[in-house]
Coordinates of C-alpha atoms in Angstrom, one line a residue:
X1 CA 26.8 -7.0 -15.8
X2 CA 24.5 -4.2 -16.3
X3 CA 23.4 -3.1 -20.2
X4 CA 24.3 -0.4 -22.2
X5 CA 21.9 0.7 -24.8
X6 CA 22.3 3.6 -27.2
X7 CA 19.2 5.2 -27.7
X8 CA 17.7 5.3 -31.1
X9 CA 19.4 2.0 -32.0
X10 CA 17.2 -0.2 -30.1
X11 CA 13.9 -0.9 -29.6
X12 CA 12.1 1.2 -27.4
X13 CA 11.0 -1.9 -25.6
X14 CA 14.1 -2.4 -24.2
X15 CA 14.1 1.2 -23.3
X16 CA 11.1 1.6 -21.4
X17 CA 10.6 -2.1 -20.3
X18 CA 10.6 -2.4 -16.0
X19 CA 12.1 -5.4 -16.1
X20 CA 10.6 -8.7 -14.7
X21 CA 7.2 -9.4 -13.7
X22 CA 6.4 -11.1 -10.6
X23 CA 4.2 -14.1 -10.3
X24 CA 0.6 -13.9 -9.6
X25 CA -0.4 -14.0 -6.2
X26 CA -4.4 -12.9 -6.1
X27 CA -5.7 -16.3 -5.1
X28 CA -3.2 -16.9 -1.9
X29 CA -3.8 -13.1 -0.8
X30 CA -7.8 -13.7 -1.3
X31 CA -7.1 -16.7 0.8
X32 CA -5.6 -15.0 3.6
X33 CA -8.0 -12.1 3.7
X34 CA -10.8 -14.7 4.0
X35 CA -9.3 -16.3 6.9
X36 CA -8.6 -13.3 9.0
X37 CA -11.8 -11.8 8.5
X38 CA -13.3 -15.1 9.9
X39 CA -10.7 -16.3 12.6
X40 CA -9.1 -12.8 13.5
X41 CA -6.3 -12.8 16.1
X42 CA -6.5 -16.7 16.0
X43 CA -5.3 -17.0 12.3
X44 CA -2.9 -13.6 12.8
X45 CA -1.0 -16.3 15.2
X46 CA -1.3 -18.9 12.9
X47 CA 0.4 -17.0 10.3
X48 CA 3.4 -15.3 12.3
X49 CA 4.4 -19.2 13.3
X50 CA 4.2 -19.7 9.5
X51 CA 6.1 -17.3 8.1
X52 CA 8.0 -15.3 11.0
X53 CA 8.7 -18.8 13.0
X54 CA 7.1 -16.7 16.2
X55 CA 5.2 -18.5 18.9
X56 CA 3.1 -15.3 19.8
X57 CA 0.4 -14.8 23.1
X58 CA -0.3 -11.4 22.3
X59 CA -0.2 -9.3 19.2
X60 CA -0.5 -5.7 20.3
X61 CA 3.3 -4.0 21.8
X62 CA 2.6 -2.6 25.0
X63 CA 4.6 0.7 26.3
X64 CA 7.0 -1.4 28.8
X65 CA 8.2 -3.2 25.4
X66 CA 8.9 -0.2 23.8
X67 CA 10.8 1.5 26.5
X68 CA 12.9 -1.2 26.8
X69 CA 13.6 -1.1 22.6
X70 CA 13.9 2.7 23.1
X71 CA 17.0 2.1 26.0
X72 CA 18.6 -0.4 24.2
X73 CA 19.1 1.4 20.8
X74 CA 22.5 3.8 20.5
X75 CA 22.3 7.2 21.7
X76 CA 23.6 8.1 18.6
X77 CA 21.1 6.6 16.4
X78 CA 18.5 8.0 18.6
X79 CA 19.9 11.4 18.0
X80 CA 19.7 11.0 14.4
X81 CA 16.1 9.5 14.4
X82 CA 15.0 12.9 16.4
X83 CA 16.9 15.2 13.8
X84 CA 15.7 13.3 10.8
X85 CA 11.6 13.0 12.7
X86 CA 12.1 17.5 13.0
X87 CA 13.0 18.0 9.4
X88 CA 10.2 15.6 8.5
X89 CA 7.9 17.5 10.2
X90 CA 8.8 20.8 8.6
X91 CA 8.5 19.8 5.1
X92 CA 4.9 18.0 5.9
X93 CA 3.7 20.9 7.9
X94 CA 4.1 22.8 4.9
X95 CA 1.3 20.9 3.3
X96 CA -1.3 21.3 5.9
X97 CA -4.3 22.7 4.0
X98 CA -7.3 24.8 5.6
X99 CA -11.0 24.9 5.3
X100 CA -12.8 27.7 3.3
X101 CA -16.1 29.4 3.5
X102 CA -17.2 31.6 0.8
X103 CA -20.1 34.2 1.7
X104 CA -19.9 36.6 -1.5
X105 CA -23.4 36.9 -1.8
X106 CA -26.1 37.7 -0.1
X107 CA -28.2 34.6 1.4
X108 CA -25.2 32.3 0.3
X109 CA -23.0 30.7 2.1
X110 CA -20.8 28.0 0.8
X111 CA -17.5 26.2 1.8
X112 CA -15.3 23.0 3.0
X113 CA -14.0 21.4 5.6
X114 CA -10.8 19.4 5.9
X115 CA -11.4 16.6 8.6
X116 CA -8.9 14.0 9.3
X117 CA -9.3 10.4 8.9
X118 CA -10.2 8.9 12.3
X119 CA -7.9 5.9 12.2
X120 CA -5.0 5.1 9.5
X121 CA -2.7 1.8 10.2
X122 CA 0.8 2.1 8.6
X123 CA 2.6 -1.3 6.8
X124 CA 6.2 -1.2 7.9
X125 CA 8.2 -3.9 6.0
X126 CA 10.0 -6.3 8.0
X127 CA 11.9 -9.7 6.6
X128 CA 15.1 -9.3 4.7
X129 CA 15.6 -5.4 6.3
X130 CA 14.0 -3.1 9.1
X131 CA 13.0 0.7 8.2
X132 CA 12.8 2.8 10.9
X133 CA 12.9 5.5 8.4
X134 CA 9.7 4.3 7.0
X135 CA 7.8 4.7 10.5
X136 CA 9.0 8.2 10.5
X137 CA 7.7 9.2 6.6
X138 CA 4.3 7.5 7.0
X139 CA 3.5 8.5 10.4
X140 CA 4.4 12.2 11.0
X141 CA 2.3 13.2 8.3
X142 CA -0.9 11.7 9.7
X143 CA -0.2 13.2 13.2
X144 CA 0.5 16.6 12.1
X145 CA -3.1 15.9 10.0
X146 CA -4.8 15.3 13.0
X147 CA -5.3 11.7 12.6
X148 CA -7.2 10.6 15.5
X149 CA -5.6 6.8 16.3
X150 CA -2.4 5.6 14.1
X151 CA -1.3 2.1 14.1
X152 CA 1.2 0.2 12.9
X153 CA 1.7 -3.8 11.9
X154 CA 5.1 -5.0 11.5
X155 CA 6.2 -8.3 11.5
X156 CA 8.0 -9.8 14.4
X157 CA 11.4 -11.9 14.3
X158 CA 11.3 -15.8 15.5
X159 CA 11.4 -14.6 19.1
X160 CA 8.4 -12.3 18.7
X161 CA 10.0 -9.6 18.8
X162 CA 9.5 -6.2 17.0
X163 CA 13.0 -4.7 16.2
X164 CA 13.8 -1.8 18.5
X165 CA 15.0 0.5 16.1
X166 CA 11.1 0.2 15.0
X167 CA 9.9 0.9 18.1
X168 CA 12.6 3.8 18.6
X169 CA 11.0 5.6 15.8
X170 CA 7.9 4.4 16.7
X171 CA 7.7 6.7 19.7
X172 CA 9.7 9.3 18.4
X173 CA 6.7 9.6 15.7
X174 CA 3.8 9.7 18.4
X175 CA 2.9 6.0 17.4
X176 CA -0.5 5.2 19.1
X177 CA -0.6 1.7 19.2
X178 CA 1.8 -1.1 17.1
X179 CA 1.1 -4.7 16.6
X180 CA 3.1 -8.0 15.7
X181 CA 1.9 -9.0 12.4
X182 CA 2.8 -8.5 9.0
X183 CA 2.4 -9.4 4.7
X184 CA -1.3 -10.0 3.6
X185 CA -2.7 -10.6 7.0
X186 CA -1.8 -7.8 8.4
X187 CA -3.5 -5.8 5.7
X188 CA -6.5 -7.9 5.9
X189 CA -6.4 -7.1 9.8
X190 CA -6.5 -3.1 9.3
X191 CA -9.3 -3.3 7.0
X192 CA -11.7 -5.4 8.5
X193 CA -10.6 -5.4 12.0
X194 CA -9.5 -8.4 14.7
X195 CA -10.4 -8.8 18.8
X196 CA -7.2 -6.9 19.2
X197 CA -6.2 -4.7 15.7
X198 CA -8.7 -2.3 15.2
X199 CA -10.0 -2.0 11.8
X200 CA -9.0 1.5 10.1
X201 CA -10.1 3.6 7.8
X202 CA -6.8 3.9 5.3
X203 CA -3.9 1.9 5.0
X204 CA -0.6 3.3 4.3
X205 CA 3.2 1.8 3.5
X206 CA 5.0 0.0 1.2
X207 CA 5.6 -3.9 1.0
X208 CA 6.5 -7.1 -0.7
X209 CA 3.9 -8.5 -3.9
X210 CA 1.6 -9.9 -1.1
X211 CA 1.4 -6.7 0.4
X212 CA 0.3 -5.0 -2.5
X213 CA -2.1 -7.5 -4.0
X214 CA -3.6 -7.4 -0.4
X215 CA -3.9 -3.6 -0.5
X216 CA -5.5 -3.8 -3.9
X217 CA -8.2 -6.6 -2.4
X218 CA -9.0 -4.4 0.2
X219 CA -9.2 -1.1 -1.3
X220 CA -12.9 0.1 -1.3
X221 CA -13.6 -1.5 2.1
X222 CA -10.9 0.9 3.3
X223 CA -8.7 3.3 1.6
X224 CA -5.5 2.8 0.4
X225 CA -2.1 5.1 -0.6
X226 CA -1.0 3.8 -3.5
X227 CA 0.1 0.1 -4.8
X228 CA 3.6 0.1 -4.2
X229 CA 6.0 -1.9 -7.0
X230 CA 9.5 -2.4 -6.5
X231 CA 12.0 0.5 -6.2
X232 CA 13.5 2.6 -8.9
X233 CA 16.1 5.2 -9.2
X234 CA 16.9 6.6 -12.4
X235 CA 19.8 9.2 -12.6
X236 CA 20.7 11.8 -15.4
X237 CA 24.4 12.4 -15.6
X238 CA 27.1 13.7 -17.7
X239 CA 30.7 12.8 -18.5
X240 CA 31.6 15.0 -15.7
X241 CA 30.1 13.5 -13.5
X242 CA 31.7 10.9 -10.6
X243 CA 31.3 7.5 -12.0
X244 CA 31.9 6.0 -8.8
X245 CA 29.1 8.5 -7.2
X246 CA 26.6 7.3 -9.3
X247 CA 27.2 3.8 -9.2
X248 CA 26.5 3.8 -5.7
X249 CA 23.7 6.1 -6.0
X250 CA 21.9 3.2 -8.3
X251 CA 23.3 0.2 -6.4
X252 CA 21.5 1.7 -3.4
X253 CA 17.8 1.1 -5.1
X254 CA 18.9 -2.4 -6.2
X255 CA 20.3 -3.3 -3.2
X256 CA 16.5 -3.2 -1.8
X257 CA 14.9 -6.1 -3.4
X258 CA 15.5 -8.4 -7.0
X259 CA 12.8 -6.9 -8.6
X260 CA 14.2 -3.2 -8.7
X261 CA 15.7 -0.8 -11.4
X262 CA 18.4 1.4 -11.5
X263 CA 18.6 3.2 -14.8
X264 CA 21.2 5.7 -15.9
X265 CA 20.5 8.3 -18.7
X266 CA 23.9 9.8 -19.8
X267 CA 25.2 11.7 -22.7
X268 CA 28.8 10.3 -22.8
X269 CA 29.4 6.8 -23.8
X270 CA 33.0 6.8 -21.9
X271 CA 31.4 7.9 -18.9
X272 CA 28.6 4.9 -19.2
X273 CA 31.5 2.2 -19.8
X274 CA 33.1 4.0 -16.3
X275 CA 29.8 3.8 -14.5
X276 CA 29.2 0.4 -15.8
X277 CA 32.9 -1.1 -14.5
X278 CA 32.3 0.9 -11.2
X279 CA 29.2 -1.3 -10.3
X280 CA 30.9 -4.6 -10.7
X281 CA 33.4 -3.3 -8.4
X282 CA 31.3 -2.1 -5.6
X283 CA 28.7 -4.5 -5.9
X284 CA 31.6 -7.5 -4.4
X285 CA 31.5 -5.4 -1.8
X286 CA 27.8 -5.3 -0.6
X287 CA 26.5 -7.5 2.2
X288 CA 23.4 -7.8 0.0
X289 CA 25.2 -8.4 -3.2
X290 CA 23.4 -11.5 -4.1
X291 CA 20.5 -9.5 -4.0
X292 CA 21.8 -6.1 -5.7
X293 CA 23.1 -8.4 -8.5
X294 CA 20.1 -10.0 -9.8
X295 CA 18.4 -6.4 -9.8
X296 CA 21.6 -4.6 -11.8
X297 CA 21.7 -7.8 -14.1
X298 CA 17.9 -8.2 -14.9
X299 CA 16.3 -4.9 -15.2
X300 CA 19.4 -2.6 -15.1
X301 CA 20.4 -0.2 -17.9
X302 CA 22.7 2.4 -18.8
X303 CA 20.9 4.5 -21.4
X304 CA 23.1 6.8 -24.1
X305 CA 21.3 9.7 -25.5
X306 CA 22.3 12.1 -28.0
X307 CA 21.7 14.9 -25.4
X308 CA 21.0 15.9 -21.6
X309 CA 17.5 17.0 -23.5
X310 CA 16.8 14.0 -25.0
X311 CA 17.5 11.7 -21.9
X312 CA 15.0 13.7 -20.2
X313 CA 12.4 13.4 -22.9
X314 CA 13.3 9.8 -22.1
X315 CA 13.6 9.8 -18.3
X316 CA 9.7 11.6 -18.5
X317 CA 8.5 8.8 -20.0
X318 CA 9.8 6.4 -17.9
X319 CA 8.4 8.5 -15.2
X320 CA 10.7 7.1 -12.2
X321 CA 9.9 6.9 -8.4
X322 CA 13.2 8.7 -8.0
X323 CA 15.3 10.8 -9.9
X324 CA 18.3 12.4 -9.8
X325 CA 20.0 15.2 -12.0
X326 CA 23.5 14.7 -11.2
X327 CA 24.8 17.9 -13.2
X328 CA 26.8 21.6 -13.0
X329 CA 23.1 23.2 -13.2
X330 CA 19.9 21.1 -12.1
X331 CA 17.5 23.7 -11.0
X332 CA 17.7 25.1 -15.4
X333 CA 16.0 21.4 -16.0
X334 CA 13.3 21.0 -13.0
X335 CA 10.6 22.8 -15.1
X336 CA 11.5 20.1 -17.9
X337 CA 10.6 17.2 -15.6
X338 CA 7.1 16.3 -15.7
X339 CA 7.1 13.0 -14.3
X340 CA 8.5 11.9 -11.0
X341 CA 8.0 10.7 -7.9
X342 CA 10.8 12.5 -6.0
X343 CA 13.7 15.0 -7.4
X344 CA 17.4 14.8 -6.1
X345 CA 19.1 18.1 -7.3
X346 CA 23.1 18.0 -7.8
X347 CA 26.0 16.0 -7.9
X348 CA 25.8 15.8 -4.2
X349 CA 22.1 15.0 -3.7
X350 CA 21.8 11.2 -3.4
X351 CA 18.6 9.9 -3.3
X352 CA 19.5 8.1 0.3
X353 CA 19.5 11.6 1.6
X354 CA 15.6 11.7 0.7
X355 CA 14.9 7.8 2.0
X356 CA 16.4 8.9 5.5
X357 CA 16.8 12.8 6.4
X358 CA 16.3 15.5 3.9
X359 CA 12.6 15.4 5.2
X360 CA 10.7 15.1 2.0
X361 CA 8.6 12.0 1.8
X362 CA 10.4 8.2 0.6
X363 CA 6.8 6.7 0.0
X364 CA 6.5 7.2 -3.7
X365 CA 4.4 6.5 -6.9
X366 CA 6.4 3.5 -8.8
X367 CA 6.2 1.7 -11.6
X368 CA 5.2 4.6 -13.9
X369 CA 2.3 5.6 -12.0
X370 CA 4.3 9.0 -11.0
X371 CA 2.5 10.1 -14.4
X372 CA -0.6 10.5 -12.2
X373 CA -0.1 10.2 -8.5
X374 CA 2.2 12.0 -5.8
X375 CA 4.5 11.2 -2.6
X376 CA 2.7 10.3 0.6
X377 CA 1.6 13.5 2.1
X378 CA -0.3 15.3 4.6
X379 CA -3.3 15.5 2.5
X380 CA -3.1 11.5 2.5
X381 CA -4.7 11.7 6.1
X382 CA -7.3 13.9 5.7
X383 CA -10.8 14.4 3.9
X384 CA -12.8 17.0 2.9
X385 CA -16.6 18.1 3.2
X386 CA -18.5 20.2 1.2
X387 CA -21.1 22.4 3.0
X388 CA -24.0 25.1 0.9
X389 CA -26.7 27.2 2.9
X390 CA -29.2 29.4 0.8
X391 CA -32.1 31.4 2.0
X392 CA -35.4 31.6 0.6
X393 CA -34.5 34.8 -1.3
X394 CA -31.3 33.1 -2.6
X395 CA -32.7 30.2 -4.0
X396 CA -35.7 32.0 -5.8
X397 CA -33.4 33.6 -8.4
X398 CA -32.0 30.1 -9.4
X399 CA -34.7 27.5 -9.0
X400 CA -36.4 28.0 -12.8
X401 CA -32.7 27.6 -13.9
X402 CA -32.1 24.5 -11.7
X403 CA -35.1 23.0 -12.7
X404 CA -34.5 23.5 -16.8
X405 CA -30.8 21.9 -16.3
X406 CA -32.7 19.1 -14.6
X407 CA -35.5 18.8 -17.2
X408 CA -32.7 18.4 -19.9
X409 CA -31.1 15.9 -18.0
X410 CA -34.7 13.9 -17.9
X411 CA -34.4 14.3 -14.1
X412 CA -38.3 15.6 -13.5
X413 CA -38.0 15.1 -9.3
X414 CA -34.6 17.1 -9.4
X415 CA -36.0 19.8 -10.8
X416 CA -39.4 19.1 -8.9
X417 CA -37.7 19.6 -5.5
X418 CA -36.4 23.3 -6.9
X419 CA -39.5 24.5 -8.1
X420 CA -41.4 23.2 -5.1
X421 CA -41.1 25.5 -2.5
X422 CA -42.2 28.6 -4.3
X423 CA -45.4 27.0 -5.8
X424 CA -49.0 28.2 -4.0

């Protein structure tokens, strides 16, 4: 049975607390890294009969393979993969950013470039669900950056196979090249490279604990988007509000994985009690239920303010991966939120909308880090450089300057190198 707390009467520990933590799992991760970047495809093999029971000859999916996976899938689903792929693109090519030159002054010439990264590999999830929908929101954005080669690892099922909804979206995306691994290894495999998986320069998509720690262990030799925790919805509702609405709105975050949240902030006791009863009776009624209740019963809350205001003080601090206003007038509190990983407007905005069509992007900061860090976005696949020109007349009337700021630094060659050219 999920808690009810009234804010103010209990500690704010229980308030803000993310519920459990999972077990440490640096040194296995650190184990598999070391293996793959010593035994390559070999130990890739030896870790899909491990954990995905596959016997597998080859690791890379060739074009016949997913052809075949595109044929088999529904027309129907197709169709909706395609709509959901266009309004993806038209929210991400929104974000594309151009270079700048500045030439303001004689002799000076200054500006940047935005380059994409060569080669990103995408982590699609695999095990207890598949997410096509993931494929679409990690890939889309890197093509329309002009990412040279994107990749993705997935893990396969016992017969080897990658599930064709995967590969469905896969080619809808303009996937270059996908390959039948997945958890730690396939991290390790991205970074440092394998005779088949080509080692990229960034590595993208959410995943399970080993995932992340793998991510983490990596990060330096490649880059990385974020470290993914488990997912979160939090919703802000009154008592007008459809209690049945909103329990399904937070049983479809904890129906994901054990470890995730789904808070509600309301104003209205009553309406909490309703929202509270409606979960227990939709959650008998979930395929994943065993899963959806362990997440409701260990780290979810109903939260009671004393106002709409005050539960979005709160809902700020908790800063959530998503969030939902479920009121009359969302858009007179958007300026109030300050920290969020993704906003779902209106009583008839649920956040599944944003995981699978709106077009926004469902890789988002968790775990509080929306405080500091944003969706997954075009500007995820790209870099900038930096670029200055002066003439000889330019940098006359600054080099004395230069070479003071480098003196009071105690950097004598900095300011050396300024000075230099216009000594007899």
């Amino acid at each position: 049975m999920i808690k009810i707390f009234r804010y103010g009467e209990v500690s704010n520990s229980e308030i803000f607390s993310r519920g459990t933590v999972e077990t440490d799992v640096s040194s296995i991760v650190s184990e598999i890294i070391e293996d793959v970047k010593n035994n390559g495809d070999e130990s890739l093999k030896k870790y899909s009969k491990k954990f995905d029971g596959a016997e597998l000859s080859c690791l890379e999916v060739y074009q016949e393979e997913i052809d075949e996976a595109f044929s088999s899938v529904e027309p129907e689903f197709i169709r909706i993969l395609k709509d959901a792929a266009s309004n993806i693109r038209n929210f991400h090519q929104k974000q594309v950013k151009n270079s700048f030159i500045i030439n303001e002054e004689d002799g000076i010439v200054m500006g940047q470039k935005v380059i994409p990264i060569e080669k990103v590999g995408l982590y699609v999830p695999g095990g207890t669900a598949s997410y096509p929908s993931t494929v679409l929101m990690d890939s889309i954005p890197a093509k329309i950056a002009g990412c040279k080669e994107v990749c993705i690892t997935t893990p396969p099922n016992e017969q080897g196979k990658i599930n064709p909804v995967i590969l469905a979206a896969a080619k809808i995306a303009g996937v270059d090249r996908i390959f039948k691994t997945g958890g730690a290894q396939a991290v390790a495999a991205l970074a440092y490279g394998t005779e088949t998986i080509p080692k990229v320069d960034k590595i993208v998509g959410p995943g399970n604990a080993f995932v992340a720690e793998a991510k983490k262990q990596v990060f330096g030799k490649v880059s990385i988007d974020m470290i993914a925790g488990p997912s979160e919805i939090l919703v802000i509702a009154d008592g007008k509000s459809n209690a049945a609405y909103v329990a399904a709105d937070m049983l479809s975050q904890a129906e994901h994985d054990k470890m995730a949240s789904a808070v509600l902030i309301t104003d209205d006791m009553s309406f909490a009690e309703a929202v509270s009863i409606e979960i227990e009776n939709q959650l008998s009624l979930l395929p994943r239920e065993d899963i959806a209740r362990v997440s409701i019963d260990n780290n979810g809350k109903i939260i009671v303010a004393d106002s709409i205001e005050v539960g979005i003080d709160i809902a700020n601090e908790i800063a959530p991966e998503h969030l939902e206003i479920c009121l009359d007038q969302p858009f007179d509190y958007l300026d109030k939120i300050k920290h969020a990983g993704s906003i779902f407007m209106g009583r008839y905005c649920p956040e599944a909308l944003g995981d699978y069509f709106a077009g926004a992007n469902h890789t988002l900061p968790t775990s509080g880090t929306a405080r500091f860090s944003s969706p997954l976005s075009v500007d995820d696949f790209v870099k900038k450089s930096q670029y200055t020109y002066y003439t000889k007349e330019a940098l006359s009337k600054v080099a004395e300057d230069i070479a003071f700021f480098a003196e009071k630094e105690g950097l004598h060659a900095h300011a050396k190198s300024a000075v230099i050219r216009f000594e007899e």
